[in-house]
Short mmCIF file of C-alpha atoms and ligand atoms in Angstrom, two decimals:
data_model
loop_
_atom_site.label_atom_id
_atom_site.label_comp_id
_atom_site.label_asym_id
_atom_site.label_seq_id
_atom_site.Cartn_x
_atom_site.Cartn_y
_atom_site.Cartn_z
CA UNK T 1343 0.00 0.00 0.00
CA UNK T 1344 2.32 2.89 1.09
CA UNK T 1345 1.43 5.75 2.65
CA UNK T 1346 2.95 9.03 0.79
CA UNK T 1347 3.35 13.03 1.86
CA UNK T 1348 3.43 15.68 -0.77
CA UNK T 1349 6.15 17.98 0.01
CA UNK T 1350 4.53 21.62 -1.27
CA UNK T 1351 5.26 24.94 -0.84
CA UNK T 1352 6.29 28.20 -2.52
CA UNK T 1353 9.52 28.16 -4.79
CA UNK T 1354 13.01 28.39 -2.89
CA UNK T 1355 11.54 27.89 0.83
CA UNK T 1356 13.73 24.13 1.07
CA UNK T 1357 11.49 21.51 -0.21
CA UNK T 1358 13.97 20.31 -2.16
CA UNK T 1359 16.76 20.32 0.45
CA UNK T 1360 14.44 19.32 3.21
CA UNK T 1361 13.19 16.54 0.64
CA UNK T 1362 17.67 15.51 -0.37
CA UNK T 1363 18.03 15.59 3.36
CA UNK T 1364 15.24 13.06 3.26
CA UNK T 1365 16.05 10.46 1.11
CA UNK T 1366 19.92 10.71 1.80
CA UNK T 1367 19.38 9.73 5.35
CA UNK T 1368 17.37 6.97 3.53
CA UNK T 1369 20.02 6.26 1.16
CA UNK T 1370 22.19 6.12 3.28
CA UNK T 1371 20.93 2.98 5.63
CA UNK T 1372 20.02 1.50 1.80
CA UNK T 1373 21.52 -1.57 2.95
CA UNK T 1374 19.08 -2.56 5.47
CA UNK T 1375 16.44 -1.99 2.61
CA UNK T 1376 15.19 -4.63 -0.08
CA UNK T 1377 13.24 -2.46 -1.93
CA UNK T 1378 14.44 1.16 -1.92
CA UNK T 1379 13.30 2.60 -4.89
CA UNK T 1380 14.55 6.00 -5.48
CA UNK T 1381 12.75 8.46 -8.57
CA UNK T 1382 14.33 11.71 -8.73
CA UNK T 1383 11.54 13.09 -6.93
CA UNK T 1384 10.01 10.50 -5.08
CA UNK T 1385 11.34 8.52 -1.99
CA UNK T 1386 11.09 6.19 0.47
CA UNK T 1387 12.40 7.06 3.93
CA UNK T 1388 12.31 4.40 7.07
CA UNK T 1389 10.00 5.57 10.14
CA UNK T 1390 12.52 6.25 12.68
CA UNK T 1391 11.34 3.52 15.89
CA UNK T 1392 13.74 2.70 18.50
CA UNK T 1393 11.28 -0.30 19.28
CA UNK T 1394 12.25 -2.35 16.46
CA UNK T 1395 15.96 -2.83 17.67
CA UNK T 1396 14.76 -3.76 20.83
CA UNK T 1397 12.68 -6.80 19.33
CA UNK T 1398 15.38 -7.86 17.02
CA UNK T 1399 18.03 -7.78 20.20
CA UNK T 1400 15.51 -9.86 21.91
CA UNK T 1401 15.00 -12.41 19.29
CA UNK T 1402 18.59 -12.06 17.60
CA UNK T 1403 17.12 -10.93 14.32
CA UNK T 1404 19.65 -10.60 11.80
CA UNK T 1405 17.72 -8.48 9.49
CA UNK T 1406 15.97 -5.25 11.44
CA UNK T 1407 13.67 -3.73 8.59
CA UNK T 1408 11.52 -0.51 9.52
CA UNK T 1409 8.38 0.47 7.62
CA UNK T 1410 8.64 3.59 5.24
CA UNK T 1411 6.35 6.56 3.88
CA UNK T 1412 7.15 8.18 1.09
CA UNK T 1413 8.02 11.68 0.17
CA UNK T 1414 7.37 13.36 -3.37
CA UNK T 1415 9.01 16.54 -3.95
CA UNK T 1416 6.68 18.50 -5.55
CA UNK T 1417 7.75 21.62 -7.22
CA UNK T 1418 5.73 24.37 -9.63
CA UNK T 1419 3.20 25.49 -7.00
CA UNK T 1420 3.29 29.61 -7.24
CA UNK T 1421 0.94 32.35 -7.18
CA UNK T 1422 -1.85 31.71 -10.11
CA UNK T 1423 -0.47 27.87 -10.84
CA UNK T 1424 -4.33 26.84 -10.85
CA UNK T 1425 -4.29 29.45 -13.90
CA UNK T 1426 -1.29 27.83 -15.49
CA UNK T 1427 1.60 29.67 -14.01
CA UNK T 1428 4.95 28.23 -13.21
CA UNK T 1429 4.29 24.77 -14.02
CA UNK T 1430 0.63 25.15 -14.05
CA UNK T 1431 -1.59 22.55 -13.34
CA UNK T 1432 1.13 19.75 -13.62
CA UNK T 1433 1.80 20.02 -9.51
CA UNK T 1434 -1.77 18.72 -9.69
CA UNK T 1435 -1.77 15.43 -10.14
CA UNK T 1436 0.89 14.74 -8.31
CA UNK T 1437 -0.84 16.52 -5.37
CA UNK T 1438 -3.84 14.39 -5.44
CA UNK T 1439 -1.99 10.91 -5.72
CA UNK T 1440 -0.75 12.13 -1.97
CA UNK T 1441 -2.35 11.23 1.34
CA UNK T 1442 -1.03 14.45 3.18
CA UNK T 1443 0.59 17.21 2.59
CA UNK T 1444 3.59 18.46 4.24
CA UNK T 1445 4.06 22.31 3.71
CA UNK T 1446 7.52 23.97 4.02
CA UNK T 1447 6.96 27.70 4.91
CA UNK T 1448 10.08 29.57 5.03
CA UNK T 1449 10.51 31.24 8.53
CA UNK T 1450 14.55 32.36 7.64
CA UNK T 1451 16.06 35.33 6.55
CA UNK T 1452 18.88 35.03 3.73
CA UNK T 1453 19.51 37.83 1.27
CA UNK T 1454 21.23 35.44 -0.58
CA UNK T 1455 17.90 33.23 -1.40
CA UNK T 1456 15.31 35.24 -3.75
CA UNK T 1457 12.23 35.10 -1.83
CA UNK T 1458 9.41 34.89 -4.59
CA UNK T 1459 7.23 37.54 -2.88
CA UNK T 1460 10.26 39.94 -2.09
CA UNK T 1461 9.74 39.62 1.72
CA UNK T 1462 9.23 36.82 4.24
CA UNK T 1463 6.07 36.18 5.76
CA UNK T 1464 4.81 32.28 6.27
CA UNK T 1465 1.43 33.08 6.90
CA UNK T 1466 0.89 35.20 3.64
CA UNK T 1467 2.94 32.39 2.00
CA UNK T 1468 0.96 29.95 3.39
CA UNK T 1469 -2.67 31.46 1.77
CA UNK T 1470 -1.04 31.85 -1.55
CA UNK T 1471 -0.83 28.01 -1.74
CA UNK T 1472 -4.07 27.42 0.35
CA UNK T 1473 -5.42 29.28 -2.07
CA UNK T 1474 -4.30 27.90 -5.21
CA UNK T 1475 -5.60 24.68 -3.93
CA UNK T 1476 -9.01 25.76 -3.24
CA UNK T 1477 -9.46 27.50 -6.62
CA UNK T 1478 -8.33 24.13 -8.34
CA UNK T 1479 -10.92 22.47 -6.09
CA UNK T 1480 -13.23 24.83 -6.85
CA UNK T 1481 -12.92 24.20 -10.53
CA UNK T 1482 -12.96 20.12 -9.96
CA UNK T 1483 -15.76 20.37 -8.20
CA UNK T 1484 -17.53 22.45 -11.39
CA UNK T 1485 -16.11 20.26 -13.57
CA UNK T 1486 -17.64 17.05 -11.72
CA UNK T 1487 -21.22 19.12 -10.71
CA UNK T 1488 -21.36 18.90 -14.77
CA UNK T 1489 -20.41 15.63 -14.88
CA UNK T 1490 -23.51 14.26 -12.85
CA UNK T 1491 -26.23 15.96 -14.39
CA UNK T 1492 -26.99 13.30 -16.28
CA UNK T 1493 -26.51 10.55 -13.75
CA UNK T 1494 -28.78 13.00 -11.01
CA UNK T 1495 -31.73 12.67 -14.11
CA UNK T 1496 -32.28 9.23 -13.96
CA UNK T 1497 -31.91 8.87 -10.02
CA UNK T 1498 -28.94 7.25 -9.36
CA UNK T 1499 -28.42 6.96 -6.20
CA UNK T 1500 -24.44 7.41 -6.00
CA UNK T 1501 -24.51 10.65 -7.95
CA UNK T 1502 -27.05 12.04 -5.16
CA UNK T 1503 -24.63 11.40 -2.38
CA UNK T 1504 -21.24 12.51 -4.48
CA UNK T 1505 -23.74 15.60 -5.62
CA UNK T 1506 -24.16 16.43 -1.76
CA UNK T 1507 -20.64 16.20 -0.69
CA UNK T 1508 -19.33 18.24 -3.70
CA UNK T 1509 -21.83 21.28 -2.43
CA UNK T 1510 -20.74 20.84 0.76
CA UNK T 1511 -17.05 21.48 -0.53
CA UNK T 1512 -17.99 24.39 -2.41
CA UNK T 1513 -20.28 25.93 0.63
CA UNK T 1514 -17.06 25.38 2.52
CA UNK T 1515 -14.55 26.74 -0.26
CA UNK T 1516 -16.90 29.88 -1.16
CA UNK T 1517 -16.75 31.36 2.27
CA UNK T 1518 -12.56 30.76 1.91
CA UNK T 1519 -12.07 27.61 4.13
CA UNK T 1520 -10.61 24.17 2.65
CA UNK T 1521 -12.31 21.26 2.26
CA UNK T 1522 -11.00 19.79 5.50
CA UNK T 1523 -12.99 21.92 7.26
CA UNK T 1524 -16.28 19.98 5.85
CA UNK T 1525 -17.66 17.32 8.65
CA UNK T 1526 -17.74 14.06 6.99
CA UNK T 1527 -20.25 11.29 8.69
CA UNK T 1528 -18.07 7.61 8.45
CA UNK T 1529 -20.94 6.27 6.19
CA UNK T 1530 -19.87 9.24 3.52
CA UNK T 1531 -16.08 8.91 4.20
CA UNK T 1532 -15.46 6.57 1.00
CA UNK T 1533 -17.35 8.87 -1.56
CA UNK T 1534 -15.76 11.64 0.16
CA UNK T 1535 -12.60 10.03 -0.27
CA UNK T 1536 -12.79 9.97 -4.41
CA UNK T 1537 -13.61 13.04 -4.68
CA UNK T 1538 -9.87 13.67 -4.08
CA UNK T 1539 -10.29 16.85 -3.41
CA UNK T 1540 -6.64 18.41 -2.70
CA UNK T 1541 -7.88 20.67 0.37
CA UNK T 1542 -9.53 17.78 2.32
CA UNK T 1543 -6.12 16.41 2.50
CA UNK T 1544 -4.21 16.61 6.02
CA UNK T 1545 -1.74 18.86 6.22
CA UNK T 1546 1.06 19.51 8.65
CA UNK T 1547 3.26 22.89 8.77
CA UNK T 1548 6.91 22.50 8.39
CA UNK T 1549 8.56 25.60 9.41
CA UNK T 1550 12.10 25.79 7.76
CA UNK T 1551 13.72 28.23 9.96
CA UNK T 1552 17.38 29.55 10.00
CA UNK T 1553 20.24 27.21 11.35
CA UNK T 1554 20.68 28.59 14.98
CA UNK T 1555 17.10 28.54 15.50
CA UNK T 1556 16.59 24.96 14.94
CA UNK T 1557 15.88 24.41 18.49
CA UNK T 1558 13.93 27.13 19.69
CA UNK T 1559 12.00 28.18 16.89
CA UNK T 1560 11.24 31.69 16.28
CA UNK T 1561 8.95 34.32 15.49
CA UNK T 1562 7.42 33.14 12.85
CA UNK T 1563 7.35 29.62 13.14
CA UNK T 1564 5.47 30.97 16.47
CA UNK T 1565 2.98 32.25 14.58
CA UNK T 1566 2.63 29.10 12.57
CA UNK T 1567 2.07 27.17 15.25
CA UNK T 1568 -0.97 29.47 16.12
CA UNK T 1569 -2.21 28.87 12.81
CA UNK T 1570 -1.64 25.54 12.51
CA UNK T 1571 -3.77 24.97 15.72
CA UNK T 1572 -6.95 26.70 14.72
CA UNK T 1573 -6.96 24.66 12.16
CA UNK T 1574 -6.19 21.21 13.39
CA UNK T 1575 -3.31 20.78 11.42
CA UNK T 1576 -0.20 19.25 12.73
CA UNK T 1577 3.45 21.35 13.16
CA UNK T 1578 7.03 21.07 13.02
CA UNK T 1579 9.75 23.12 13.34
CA UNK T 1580 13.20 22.40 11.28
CA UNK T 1581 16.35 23.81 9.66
CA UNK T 1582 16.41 21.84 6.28
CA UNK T 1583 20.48 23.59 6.41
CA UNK T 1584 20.73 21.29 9.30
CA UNK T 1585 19.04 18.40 8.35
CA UNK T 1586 20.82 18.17 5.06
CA UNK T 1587 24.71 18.26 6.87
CA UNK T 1588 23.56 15.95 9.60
CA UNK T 1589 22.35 13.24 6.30
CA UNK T 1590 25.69 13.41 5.78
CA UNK T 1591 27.13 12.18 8.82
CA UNK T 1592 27.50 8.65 10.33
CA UNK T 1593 25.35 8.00 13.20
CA UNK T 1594 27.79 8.91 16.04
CA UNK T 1595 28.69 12.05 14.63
CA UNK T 1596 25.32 13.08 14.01
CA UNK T 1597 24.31 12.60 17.34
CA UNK T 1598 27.38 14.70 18.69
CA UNK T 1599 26.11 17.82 15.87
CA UNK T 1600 22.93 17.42 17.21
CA UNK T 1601 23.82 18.21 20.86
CA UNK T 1602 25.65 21.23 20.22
CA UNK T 1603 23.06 22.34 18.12
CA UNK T 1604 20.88 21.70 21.62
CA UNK T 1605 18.42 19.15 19.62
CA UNK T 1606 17.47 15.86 21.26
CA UNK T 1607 16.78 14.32 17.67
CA UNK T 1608 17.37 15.07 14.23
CA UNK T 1609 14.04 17.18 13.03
CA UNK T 1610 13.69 14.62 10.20
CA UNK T 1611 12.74 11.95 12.92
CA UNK T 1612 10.10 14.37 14.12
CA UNK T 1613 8.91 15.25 10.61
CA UNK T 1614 8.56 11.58 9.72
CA UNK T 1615 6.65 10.35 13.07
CA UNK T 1616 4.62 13.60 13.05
CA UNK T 1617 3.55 12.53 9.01
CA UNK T 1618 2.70 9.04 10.45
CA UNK T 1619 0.65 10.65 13.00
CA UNK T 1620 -1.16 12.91 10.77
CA UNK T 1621 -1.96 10.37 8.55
CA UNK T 1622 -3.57 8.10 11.87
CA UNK T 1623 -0.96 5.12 10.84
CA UNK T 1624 0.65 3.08 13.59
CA UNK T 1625 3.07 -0.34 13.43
CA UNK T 1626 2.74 -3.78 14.38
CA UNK T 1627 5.94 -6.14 14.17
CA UNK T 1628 6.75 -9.36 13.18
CA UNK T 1629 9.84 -10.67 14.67
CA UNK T 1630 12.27 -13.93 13.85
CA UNK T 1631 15.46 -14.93 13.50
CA UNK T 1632 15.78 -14.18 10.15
CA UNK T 1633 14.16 -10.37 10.69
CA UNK T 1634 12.04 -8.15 13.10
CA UNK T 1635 10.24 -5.96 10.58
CA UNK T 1636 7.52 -3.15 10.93
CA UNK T 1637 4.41 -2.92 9.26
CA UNK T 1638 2.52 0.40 8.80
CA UNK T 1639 -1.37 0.41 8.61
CA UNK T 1640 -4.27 2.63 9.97
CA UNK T 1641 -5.66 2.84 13.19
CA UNK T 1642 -8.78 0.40 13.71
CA UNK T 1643 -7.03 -2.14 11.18
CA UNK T 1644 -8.49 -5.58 11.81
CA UNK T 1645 -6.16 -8.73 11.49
CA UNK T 1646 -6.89 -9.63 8.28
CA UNK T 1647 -6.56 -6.38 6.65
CA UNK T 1648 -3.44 -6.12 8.73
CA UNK T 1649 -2.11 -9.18 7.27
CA UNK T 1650 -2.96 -7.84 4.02
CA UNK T 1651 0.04 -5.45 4.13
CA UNK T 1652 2.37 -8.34 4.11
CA UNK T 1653 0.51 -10.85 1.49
CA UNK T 1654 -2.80 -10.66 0.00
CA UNK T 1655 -2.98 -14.83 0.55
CA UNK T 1656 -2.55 -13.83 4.40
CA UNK T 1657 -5.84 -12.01 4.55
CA UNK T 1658 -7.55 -15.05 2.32
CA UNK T 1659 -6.72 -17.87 4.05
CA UNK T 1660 -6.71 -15.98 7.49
CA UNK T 1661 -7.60 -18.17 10.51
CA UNK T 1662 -6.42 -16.38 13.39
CA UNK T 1663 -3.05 -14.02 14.53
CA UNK T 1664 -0.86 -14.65 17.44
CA UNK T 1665 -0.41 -11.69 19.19
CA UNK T 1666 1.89 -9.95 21.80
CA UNK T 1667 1.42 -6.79 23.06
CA UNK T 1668 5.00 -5.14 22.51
CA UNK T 1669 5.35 -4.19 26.65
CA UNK T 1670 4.87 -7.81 27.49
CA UNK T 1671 7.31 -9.05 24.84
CA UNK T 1672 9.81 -7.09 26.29
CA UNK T 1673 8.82 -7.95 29.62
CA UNK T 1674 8.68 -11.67 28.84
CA UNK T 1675 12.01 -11.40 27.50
CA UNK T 1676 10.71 -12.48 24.16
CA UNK T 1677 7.86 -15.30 22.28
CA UNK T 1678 8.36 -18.00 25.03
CA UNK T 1679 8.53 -15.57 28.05
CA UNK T 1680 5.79 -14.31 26.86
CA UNK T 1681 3.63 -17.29 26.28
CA UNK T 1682 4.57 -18.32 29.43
CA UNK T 1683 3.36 -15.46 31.39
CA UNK T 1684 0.04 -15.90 29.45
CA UNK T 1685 0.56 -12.91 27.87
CA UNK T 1686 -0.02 -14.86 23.95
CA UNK T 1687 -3.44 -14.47 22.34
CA UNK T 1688 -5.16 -15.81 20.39
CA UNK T 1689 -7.13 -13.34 18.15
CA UNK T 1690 -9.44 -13.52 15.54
CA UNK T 1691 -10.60 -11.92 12.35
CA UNK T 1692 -12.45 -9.07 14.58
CA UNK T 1693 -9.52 -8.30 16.48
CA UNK T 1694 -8.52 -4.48 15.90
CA UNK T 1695 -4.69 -4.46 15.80
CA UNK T 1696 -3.14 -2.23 18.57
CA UNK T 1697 0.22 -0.11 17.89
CA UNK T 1698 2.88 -1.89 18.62
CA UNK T 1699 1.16 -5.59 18.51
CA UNK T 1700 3.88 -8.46 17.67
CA UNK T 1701 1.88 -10.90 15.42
CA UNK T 1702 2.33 -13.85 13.59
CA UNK T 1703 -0.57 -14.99 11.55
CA UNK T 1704 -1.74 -18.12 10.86
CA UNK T 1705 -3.51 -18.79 7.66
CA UNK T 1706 -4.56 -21.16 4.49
CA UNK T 1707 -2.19 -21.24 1.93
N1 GDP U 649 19.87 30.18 4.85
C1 GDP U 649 19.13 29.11 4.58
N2 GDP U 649 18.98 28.75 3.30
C2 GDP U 649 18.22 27.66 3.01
C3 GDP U 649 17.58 26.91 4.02
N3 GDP U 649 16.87 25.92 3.42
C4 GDP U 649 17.09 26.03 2.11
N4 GDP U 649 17.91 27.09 1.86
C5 GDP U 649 18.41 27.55 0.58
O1 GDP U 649 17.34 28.08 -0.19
C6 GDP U 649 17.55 27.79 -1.57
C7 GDP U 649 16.33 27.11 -2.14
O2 GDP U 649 16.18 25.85 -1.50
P1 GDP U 649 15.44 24.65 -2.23
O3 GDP U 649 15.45 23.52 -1.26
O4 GDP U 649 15.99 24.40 -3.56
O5 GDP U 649 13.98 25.28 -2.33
P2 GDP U 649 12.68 24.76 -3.11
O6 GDP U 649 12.53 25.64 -4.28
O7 GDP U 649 11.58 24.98 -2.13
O8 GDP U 649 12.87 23.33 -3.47
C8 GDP U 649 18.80 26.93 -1.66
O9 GDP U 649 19.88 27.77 -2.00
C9 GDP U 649 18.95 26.40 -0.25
O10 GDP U 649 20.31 26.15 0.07
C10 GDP U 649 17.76 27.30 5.39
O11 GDP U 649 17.24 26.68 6.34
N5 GDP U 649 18.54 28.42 5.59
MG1 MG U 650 12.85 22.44 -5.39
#
């Protein structure tokens, strides 16, 4: 499946060196992954999770392989792109094939780096790409209004429920407020869903501010914050500078930078897990000899949809799923300990996976 983040934002504000940073700390630990694929603008970067090398120490895994998200740099978004400037409506597409969007506001001051509007100012920046998006939704929404006339003549039922939702959008995009701001009922989530719309998608604030500021933020990322708050979006505060000499260093020597830079953790691990969060994902493990791996799905997965992520057969033939809860793995000092303590279950296909479950599932081949 694969969950990926859109990296947008106004031209020269780091998307692309926050994105380099990205996929070079992913490049780097290549090794460890079987399937790192790589596009120039599209990559897959491991979900930082110190719990995984605590299984595979437990079990003496020899492979330790972490789930990933993805990251798509996506570049051409300026003022009047939904009108065909810059790279017009090409940014698009590849917006809408994205399950959130992470947008880079630039919150530093460099004389040196054009800043497209002549000044800096992330919240301004900020509507001029809200914006954008909502005209383009605006349009879609037309486009697909048109589209059902037809279908809304002789009844059908679907068109009267996508007809519904798309005024809802516009009510919400007329008076100048995304899509995400529209209360979806569960039963309407799917149709809501494929209407793709690019401002119902989550978003989370990534405040690129200037290197010496990486730890305590500043004014404007400040004010970001505030905004991202009222609207329920998530919020992060990074130097992309930083990030993108710290990819370059080995483990212990990133760790040193990082302290006398006064961060706990690289802001790439905090961009990544904050992503994850956005997106309501969590991990479950399955752990062996051979390899503890992590598995990303969506809260309120059950089992078999679970097992899905690893092999469609899994979720066929599923008969039940072994699970231990990750505290009483390490507890039990691994499988046995565990089983012993009677802290195994036995689960079946209504069993909601929790974060951090270690399963093994048993199934029909
Ligand atoms: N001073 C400073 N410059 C930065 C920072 N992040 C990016 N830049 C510079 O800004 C310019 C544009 O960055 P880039 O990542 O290509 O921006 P994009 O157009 O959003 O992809 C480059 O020269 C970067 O080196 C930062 O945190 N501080
Ligand atoms: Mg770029």
């Amino acid at each position: 499946m694969g969950f990926r983040m859109g990296i947008v934002g106004l031209p020269n504000v780091g998307k692309s060196t926050l994105f380099n940073a990205l996929t070079k700390t992913a490049a780097a630990q290549a090794a460890n992954f079987p399937f790192c694929t790589i596009e120039p603008n599209v990559g897959e970067v491991a979900v930082p999770d110190p719990r995984l090398e605590k299984l595979a120490g437990i079990a003496g895994s020899k492979q330790i392989i972490p789930t990933r998200i993805t990251f798509v740099d996506i570049a051409g978004l300026v003022k009047g792109a939904s009108k065909g400037e810059g790279l017009g409506n090409q940014f698009l597409a590849n917006i809408r094939e994205v399950d959130a969007i992470a947008h880079v506001l630039r919150c530093f001051e460099d004389g040196d780096v054009t800043h497209v509007e002549g000044r800096v100012d992330p919240l301004s920046d900020a509507e001029v790409i809200e914006t954008e998006l909502m005209i383009a939704d605006m349009e879609s929404i037309e486009r697909r209004m048109a589209n059902l006339t037809r279908k809304l003549k002789g009844g059908d039922k679907e068109a009267v429920a996508q007809e519904r939702l798309l005024k809802q959008a516009l009510a919400a995009l007329e008076t100048g407020k995304p899509a995400r701001s529209v209360e979806v009922t569960e039963d309407d989530r799917k149709a809501w869903d494929m209407l793709q719309l690019l401002t119902a998608k989550p978003v989370l604030y990534v405040c690129n501010v200037a290197e010496d500021e990486a730890a305590s933020g500043n004014e404007w990322s400040a004010k970001v914050a505030h905004m991202a708050a009222e609207q329920g979006a998530g919020h992060v505060v990074i130097s992309a500078r930083i990030e993108e000499e710290i990819s370059q260093l080995d483990a212990d020597e990133a760790q040193m930078f990082l302290g006398e830079m006064g961060l706990d953790e690289a802001g790439l691990d905090r961009l990544i897990r904050a992503g994850y969060d956005l997106l309501g994902l969590q991990t479950y493990f399955t752990v062996g000899p051979k390899e503890a791996r992590a598995w990303t799905i969506r809260k309120g997965t059950l089992a078999p949809q679970a097992a899905a992520v690893i092999h469609g057969d899994f979720e066929k033939g599923f008969i039940r799923a072994e699970t231990i809860a990750y505290d009483d793995y390490i507890s039990g000092n691994g499988e046995a300990g565990a089983r012993e303590a009677g802290k195994l279950r036995v689960e079946g296909k209504s069993y909601e996976v929790k974060d951090g479950d270690v399963l093994h599932f048993l199934f029909n081949a």
